[in-house]
Short mmCIF file of C-alpha atoms in Angstrom, two decimals:
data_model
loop_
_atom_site.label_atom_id
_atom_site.label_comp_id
_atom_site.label_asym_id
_atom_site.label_seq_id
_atom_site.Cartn_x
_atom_site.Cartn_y
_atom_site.Cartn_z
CA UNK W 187 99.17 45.99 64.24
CA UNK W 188 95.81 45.19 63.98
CA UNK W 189 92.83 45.89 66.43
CA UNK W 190 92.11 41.79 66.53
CA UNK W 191 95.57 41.49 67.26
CA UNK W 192 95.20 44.44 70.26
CA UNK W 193 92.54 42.57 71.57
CA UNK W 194 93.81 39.04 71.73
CA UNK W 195 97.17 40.45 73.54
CA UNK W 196 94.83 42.51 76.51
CA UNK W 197 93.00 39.30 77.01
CA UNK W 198 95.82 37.34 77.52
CA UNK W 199 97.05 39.53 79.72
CA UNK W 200 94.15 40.86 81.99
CA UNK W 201 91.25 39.54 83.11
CA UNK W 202 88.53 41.94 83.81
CA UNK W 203 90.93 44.89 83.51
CA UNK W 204 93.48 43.22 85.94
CA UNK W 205 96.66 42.63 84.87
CA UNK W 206 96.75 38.28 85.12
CA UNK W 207 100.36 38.83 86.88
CA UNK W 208 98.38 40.79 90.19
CA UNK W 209 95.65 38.17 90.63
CA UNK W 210 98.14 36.36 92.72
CA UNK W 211 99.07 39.04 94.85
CA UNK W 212 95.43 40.74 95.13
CA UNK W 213 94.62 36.47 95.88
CA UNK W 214 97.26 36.46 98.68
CA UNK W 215 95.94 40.47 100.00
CA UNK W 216 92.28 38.86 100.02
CA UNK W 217 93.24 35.76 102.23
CA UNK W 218 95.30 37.37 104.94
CA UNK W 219 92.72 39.87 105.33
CA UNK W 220 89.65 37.37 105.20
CA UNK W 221 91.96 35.32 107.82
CA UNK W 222 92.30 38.45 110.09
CA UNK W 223 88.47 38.98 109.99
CA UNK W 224 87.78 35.77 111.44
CA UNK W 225 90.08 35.35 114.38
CA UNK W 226 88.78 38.78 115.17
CA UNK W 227 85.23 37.56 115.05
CA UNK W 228 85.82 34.04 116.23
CA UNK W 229 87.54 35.32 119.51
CA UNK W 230 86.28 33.40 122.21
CA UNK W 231 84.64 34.60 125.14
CA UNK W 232 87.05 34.60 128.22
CA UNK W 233 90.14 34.93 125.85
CA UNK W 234 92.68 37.47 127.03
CA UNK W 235 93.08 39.57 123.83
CA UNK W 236 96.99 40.03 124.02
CA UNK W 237 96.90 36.42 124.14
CA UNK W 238 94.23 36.01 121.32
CA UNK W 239 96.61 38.69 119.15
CA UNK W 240 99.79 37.06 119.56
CA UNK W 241 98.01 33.42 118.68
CA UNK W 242 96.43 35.39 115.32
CA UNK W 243 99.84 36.20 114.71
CA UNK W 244 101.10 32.58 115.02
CA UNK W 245 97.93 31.93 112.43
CA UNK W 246 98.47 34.50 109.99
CA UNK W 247 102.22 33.16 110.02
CA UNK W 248 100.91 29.69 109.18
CA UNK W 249 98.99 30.48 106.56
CA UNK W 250 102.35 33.15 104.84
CA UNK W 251 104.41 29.85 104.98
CA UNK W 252 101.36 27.57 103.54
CA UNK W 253 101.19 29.96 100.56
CA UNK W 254 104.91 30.13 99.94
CA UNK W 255 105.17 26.57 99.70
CA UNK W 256 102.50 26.88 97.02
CA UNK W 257 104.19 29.17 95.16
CA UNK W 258 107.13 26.81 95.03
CA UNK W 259 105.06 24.02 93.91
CA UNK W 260 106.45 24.32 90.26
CA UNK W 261 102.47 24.01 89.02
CA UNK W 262 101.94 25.90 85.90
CA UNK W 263 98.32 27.36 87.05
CA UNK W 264 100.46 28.42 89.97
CA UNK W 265 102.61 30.32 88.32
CA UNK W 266 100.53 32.31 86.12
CA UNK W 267 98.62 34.07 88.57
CA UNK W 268 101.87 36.19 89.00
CA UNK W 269 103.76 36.30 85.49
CA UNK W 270 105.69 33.50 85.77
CA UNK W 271 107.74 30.91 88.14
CA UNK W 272 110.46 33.84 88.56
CA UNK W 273 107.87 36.09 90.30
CA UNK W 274 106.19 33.45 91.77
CA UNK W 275 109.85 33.00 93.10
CA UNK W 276 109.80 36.53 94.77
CA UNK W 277 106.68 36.32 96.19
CA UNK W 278 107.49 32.77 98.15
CA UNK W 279 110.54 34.88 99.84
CA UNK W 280 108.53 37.71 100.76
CA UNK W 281 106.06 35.54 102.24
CA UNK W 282 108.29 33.36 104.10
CA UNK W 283 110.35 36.41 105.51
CA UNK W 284 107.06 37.94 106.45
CA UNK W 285 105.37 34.76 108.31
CA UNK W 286 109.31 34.24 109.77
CA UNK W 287 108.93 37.85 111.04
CA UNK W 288 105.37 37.30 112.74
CA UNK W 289 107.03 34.84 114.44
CA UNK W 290 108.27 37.11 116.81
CA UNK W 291 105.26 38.70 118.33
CA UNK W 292 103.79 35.79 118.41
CA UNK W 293 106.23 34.09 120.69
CA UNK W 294 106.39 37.35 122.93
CA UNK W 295 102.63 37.46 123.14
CA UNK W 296 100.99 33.46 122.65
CA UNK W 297 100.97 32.29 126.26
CA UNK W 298 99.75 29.29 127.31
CA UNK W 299 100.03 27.74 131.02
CA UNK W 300 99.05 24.71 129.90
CA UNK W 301 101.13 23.94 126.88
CA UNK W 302 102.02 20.14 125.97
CA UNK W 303 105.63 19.11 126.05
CA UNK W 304 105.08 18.06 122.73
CA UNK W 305 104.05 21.45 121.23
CA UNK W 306 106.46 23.69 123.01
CA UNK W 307 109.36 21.14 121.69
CA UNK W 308 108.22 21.42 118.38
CA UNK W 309 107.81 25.26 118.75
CA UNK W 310 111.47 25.39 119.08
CA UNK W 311 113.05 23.88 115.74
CA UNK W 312 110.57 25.03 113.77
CA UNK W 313 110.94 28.94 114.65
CA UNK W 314 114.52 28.02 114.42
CA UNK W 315 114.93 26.53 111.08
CA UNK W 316 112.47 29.32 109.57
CA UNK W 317 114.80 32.23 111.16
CA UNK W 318 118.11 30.53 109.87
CA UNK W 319 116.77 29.69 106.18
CA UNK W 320 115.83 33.24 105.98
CA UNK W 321 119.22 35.01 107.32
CA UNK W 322 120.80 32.58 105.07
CA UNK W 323 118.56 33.86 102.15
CA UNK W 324 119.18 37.35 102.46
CA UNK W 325 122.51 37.79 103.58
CA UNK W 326 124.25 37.14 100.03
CA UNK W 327 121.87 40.80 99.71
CA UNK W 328 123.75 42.77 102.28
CA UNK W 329 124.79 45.59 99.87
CA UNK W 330 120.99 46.50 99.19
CA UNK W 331 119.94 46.24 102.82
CA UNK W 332 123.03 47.98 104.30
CA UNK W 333 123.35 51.74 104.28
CA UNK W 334 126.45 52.08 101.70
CA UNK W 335 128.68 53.74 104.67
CA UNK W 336 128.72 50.41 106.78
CA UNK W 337 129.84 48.45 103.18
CA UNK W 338 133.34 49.19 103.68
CA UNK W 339 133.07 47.57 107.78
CA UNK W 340 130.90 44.68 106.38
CA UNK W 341 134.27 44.10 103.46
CA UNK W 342 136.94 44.22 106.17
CA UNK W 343 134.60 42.10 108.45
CA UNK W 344 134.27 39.39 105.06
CA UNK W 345 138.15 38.79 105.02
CA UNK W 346 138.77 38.11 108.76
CA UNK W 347 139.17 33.86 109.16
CA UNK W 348 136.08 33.54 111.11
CA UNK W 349 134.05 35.26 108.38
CA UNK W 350 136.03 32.91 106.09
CA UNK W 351 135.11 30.16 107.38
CA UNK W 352 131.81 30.52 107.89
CA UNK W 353 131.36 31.65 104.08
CA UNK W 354 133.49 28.53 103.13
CA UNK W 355 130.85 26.66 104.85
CA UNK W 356 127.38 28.19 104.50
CA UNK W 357 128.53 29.66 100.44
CA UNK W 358 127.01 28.30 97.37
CA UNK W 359 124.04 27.95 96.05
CA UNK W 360 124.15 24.22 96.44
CA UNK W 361 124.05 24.45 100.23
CA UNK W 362 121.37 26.88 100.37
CA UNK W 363 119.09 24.65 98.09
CA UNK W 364 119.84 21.64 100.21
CA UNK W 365 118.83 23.11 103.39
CA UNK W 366 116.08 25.23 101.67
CA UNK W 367 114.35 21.70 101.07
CA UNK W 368 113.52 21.47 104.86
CA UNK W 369 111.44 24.70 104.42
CA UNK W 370 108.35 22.47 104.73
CA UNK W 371 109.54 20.28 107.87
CA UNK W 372 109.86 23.68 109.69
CA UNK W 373 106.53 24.79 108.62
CA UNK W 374 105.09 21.25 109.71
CA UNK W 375 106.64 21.81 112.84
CA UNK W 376 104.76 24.90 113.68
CA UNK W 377 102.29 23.98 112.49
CA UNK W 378 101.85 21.02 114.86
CA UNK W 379 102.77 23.30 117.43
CA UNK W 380 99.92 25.62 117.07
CA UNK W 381 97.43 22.56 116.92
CA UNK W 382 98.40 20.95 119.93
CA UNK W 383 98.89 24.82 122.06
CA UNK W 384 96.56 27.35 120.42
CA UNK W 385 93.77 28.20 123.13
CA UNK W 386 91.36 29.74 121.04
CA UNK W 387 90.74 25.96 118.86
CA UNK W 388 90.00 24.31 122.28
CA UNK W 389 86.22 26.29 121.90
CA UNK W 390 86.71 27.57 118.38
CA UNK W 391 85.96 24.91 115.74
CA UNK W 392 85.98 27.53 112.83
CA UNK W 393 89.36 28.41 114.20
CA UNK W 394 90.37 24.87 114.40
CA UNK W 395 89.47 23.78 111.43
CA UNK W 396 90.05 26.65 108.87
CA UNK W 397 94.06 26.57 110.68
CA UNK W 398 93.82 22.68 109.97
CA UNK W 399 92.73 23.29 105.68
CA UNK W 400 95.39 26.19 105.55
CA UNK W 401 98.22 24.07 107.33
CA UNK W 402 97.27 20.91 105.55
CA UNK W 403 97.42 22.66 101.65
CA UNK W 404 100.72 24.26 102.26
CA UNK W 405 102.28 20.84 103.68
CA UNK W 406 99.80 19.05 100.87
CA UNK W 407 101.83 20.91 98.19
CA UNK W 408 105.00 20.14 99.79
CA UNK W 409 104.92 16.71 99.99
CA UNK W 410 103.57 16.83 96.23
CA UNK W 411 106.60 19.02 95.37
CA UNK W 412 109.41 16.65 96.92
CA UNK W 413 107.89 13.25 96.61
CA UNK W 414 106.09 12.97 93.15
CA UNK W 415 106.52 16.27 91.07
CA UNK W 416 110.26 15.91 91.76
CA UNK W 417 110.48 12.49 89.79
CA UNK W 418 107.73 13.19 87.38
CA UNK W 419 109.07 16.48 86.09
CA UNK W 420 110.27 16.39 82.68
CA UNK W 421 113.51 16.39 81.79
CA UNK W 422 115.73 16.30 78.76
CA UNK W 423 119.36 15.06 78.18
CA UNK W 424 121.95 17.06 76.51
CA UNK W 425 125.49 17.18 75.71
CA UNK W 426 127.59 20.70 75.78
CA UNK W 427 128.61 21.04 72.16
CA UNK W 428 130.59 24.13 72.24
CA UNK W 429 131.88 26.85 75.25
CA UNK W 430 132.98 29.96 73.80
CA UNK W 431 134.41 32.97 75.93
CA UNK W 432 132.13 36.03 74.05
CA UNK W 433 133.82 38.84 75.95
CA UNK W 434 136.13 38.49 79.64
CA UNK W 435 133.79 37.01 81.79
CA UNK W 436 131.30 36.18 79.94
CA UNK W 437 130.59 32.89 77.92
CA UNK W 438 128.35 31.29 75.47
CA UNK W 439 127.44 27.52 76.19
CA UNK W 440 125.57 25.63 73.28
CA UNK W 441 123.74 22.51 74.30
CA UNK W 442 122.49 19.50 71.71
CA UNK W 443 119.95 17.10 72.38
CA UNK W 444 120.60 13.91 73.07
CA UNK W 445 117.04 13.00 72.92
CA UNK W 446 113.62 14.65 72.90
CA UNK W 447 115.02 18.42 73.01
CA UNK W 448 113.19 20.64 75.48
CA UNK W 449 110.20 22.67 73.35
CA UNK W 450 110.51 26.74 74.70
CA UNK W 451 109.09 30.32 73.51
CA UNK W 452 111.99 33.06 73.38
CA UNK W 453 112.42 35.00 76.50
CA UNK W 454 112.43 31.86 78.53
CA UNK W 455 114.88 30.51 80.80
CA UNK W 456 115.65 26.77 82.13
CA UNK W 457 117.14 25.09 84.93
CA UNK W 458 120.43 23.38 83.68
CA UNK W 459 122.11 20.80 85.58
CA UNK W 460 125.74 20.84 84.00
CA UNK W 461 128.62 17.80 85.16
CA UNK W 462 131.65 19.88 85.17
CA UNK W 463 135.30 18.46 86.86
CA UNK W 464 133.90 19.52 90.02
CA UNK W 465 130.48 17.69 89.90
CA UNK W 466 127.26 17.86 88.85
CA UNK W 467 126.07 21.85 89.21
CA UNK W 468 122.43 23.32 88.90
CA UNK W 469 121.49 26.94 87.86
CA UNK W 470 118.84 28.90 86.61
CA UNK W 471 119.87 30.18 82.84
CA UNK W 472 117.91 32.64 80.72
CA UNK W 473 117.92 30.76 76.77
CA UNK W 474 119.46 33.30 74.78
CA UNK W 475 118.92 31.41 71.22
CA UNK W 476 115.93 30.70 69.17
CA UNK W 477 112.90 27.78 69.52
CA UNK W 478 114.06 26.62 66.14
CA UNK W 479 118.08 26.50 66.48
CA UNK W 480 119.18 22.39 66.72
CA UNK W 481 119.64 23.05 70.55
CA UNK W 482 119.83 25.63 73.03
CA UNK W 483 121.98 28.56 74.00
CA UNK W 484 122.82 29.96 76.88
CA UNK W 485 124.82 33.23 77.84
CA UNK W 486 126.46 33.32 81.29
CA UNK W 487 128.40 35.94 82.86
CA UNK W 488 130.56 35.29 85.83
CA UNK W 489 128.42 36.44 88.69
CA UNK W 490 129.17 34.17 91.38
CA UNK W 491 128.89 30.61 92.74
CA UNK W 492 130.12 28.23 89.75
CA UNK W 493 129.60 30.56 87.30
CA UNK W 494 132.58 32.17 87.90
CA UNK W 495 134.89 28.67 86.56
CA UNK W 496 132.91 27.97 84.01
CA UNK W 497 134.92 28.10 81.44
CA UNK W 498 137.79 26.17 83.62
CA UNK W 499 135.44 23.29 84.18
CA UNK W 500 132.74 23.09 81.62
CA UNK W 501 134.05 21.07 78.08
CA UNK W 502 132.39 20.01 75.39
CA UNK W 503 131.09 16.75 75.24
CA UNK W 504 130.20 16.54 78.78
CA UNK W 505 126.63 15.69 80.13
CA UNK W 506 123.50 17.83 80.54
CA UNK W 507 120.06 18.06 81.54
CA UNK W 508 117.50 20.48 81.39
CA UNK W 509 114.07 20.74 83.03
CA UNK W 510 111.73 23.56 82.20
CA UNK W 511 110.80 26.23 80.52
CA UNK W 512 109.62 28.44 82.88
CA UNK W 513 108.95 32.40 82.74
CA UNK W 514 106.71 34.54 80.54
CA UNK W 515 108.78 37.02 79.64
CA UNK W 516 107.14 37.98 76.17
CA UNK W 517 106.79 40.86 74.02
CA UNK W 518 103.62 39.66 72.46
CA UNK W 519 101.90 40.61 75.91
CA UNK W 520 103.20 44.60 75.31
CA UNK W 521 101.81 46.83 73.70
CA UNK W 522 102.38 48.10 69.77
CA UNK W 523 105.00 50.50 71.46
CA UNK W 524 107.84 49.42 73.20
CA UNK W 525 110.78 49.82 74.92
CA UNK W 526 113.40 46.88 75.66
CA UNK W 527 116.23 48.15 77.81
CA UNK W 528 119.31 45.88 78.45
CA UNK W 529 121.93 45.72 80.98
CA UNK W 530 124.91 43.62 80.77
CA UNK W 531 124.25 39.98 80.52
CA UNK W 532 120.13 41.02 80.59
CA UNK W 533 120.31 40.85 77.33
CA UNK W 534 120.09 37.57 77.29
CA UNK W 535 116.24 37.17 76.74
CA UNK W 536 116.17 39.66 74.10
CA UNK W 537 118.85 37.99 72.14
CA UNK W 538 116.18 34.87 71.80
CA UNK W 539 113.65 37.75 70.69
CA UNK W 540 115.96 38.85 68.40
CA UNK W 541 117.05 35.52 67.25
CA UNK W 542 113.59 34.05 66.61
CA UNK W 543 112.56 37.03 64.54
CA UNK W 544 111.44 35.01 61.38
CA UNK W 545 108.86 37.73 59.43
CA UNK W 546 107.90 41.53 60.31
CA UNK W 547 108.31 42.59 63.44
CA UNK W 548 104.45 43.71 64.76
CA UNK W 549 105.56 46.69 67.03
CA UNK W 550 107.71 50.04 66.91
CA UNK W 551 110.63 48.66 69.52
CA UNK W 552 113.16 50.92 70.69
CA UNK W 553 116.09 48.67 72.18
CA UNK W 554 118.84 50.14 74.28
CA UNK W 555 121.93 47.60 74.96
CA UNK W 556 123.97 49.34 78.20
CA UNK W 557 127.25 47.89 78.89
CA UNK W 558 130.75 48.55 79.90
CA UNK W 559 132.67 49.24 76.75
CA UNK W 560 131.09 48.04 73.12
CA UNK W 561 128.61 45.18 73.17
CA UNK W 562 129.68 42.02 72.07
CA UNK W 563 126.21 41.24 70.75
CA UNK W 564 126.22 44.74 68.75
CA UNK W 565 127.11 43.65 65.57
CA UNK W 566 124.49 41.07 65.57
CA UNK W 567 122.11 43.18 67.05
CA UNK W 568 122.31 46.00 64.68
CA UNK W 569 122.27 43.45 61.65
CA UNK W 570 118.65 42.01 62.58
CA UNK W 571 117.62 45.87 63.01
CA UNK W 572 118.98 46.33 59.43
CA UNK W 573 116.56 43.52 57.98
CA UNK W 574 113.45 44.91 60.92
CA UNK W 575 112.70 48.63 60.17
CA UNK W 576 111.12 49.09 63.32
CA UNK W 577 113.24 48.18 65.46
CA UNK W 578 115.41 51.15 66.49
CA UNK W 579 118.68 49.72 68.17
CA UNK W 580 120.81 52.40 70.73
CA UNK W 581 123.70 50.95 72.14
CA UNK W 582 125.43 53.39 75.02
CA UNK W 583 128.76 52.56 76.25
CA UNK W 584 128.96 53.53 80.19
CA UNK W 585 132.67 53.93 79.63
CA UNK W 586 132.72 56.85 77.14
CA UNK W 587 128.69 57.45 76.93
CA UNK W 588 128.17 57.57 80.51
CA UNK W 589 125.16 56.00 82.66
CA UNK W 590 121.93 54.85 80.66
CA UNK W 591 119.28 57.08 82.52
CA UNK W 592 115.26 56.69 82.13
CA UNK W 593 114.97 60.48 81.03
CA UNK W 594 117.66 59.12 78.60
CA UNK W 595 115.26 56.54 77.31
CA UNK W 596 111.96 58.66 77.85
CA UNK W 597 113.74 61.49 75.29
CA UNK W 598 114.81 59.43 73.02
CA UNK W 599 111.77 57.49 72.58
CA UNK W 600 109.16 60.85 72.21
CA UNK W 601 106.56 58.50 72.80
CA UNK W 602 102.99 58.80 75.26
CA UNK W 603 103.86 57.24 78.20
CA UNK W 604 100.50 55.92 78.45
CA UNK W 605 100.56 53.83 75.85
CA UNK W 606 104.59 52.21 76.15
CA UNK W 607 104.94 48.78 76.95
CA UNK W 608 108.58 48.30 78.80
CA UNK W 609 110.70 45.66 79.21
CA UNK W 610 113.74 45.01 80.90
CA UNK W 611 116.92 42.87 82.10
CA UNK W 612 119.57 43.52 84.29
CA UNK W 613 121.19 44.62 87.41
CA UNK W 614 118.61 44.45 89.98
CA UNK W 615 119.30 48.14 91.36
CA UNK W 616 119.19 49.68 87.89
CA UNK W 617 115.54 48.05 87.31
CA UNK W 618 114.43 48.77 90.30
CA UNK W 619 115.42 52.78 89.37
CA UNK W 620 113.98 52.37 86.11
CA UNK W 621 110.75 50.91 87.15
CA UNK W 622 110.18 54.30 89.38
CA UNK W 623 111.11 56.28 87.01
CA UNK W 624 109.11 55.57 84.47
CA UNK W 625 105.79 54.63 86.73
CA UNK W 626 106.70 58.22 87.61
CA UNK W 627 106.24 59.57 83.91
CA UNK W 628 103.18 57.74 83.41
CA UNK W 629 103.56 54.36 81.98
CA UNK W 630 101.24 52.10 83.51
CA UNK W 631 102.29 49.31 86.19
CA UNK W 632 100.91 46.65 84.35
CA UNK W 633 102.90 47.47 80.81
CA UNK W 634 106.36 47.58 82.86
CA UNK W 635 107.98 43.82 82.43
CA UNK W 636 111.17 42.84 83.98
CA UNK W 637 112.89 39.07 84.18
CA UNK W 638 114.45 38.56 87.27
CA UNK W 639 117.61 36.14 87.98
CA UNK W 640 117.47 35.14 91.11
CA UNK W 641 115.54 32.39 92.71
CA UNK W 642 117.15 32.46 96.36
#
């Protein structure tokens, strides 16, 4: 690779020696504190400070929930400030669990005698709504958060009829999405709250008024969000051409345009709104073909919510439409060494890598395809490395190879550490071991990539 070449890839992704994917969070860091600052400096005189510290905390919640509904805001300057709409993603549920969380001293601490009717009545569905959304967020997560010897209580506890019911009720990702809409009238709600209750605005302007901008941009970019960028996004119709079981439980899905087709770089996913026989579904799908193929591909694996009946109640011929691309999961931001490690249906991105590979490949790539028994893609996989020299293809079969490790990769490679770029899809646990593992041996944070597949 050339040094030109170097260059133009650390530009595009660092500014100033930052990584463009942390000026989001180091934005977000630099806001709470500079919010801290001044309700510690703005206290006014007479204010009790128990009082003052639980009304900060109301604040600093505000302003959590204000950013998260930026983040959701589907704006492409948005999203680059933290590597794409999936991270953006993960950063509007930290920030909502986090401002849901301050929540709670600030109702044990934010006293006011003379609270409006109004205010406290607001106070009420808006902590409410804010606390449910969230459980019902995280609780399809219960293995991570759980200690593994409660799992087998929590799986006796899941087939009791109450349980039942209540997952027959509350399940889907449909439902979630739905209710997850209201995310804004619960942060309007507070928000109002605080205005009419906070003591320290009734002799704090700077207070007042700084709340009032940070309140009114989060609620600004929801009602952009849900009343115009929902109708203006664009969107492109396409018919499923062909659905073809790859391997047991997991299924390829080709897509032709009906229209103008939707314009994508590999590594990219979409949001695909299918009709199958038992309505109209939407899901987030990583495009596992090629920019130039006469439509697009998609690889699912049966992982839960519709997924699962795909096959049962997807046909060709029957409507699509697809709204995107979103993500910026590319290689070209790596460095001339690399490392692309996939799990199970994580390959998906790679496969459009792989697929849109039309002249010499740039870097040294070592790419190592984990899965339980032989790949299905392995045939096709080792055929492009055939035709690319430097691509250097390991597939490991958990059943008779045993577990794909990081020392594993890190051996095989015999490669500085310093100077690997690494990618990777898959399970979240086994990234999330990965990631540690190899920040551990010295490649840098910034050069470690990983696509993520959930948006809840």
């Amino acid at each position: 690779m050339s040094g030109t070449h170097s260059a133009t890839r650390r530009r595009r992704s660092a500014i100033l020696g930052v990584p463009v994917r942390l000026t989001g969070p180091l934005a977000i860091g630099f806001l709470v504190v500079a919010y801290l600052s001044l309700w510690l400096v703005a206290r006014p005189e007479g204010e009790p400070f128990m009082r003052h510290l639980g009304q900060l905390f109301g604040g600093e919640s505000v302003l959590l929930m204000s950013i998260a509904l930026v983040l959701i805001s589907t704006l492409p300057h948005v999203e680059l400030g933290f590597g794409g709409i999936d991270y953006a993603a993960i950063w509007h549920r930290r920030l909502a669990i986090a401002g849901t969380v301050l929540l709670l001293p600030h109702v044990e601490l934010a006293s006011n005698p003379q609270a409006t009717a109004l205010g406290k009545a607001l106070a009420v569905p808006g902590a409410v709504g804010l606390a449910a959304l969230i459980a019902w967020a995280i609780l399809p997560r219960w293995r991570t958060m759980l200690p593994h010897a409660v799992h087998g209580v929590v799986l006796r506890a899941r087939e009791t009829w109450p349980v039942k019911l209540v997952t027959r009720f509350l399940g889907g990702y449909e439902r979630w999405r739905g209710f997850h809409r209201l995310t804004g009238l619960f942060v309007a709600a507070g928000f109002f709250h605080g205005l009419l209750d906070a003591t320290a605005f009734e002799s704090t302007p700077v207070l007042r008024w700084s709340y009032v901008v940070i309140g009114g941009v989060g609620l600004g970019f929801y009602a952009y969000r849900e009343l115009v960028a929902r109708h203006f996004l664009p969107h492109h119709d396409y018919q499923v051409d062909e659905v073809r079981t790859v391997a047991p439980g997991l299924v390829d899905v080709h897509l032709k345009p009906l229209g103008r087709p939707l314009k994508f770089k590999p590594g990219q996913f979409a949001m695909i709104y299918l009709e199958t026989q038992d309505g109209w579904q939407r899901h987030p799908f990583s495009i596992s073909g090629a920019p130039a193929d006469q439509g697009i591909r998609i690889t699912v694996k049966a992982l839960g919510d519709h997924t699962t009946k795909l096959p049962e109640v997807v046909q060709a011929g029957m409507p699509a439409v697809v709204s995107g691309p979103y993500g910026r999961f590319d290689r070209l931001t790596g460095t001339a060494r690399q490392i692309w490690i996939a799990g199970g249906v994580g390959i998906t991105p790679f496969l459009s890598w792989l697929r849109s590979l039309d002249g010499e490949l740039n870097e040294d790539v070592d790419l190592f395809v984990t899965s339980s028994g032989r790949s299905p893609f392995a045939d096709e996989v080792q055929a492009i490395a055939k035709a690319h020299p430097r691509l250097t293809v390991h597939l490991i079969d958990t059943t008779t190879d045993g577990r794909l490790t990081p020392q594993h990769v890190l051996a095989a490679v015999k490669a500085d550490p310093g100077g690997l770029s690494v990618f990777m899809g898959g399970p979240d646990p086994m990234l999330k071991e990965f990631r540690r593992a190899f920040r551990a041996a010295g490649v840098r944070p910034a050069n470690i990539h990983r696509e993520y597949f959930h948006w809840r």
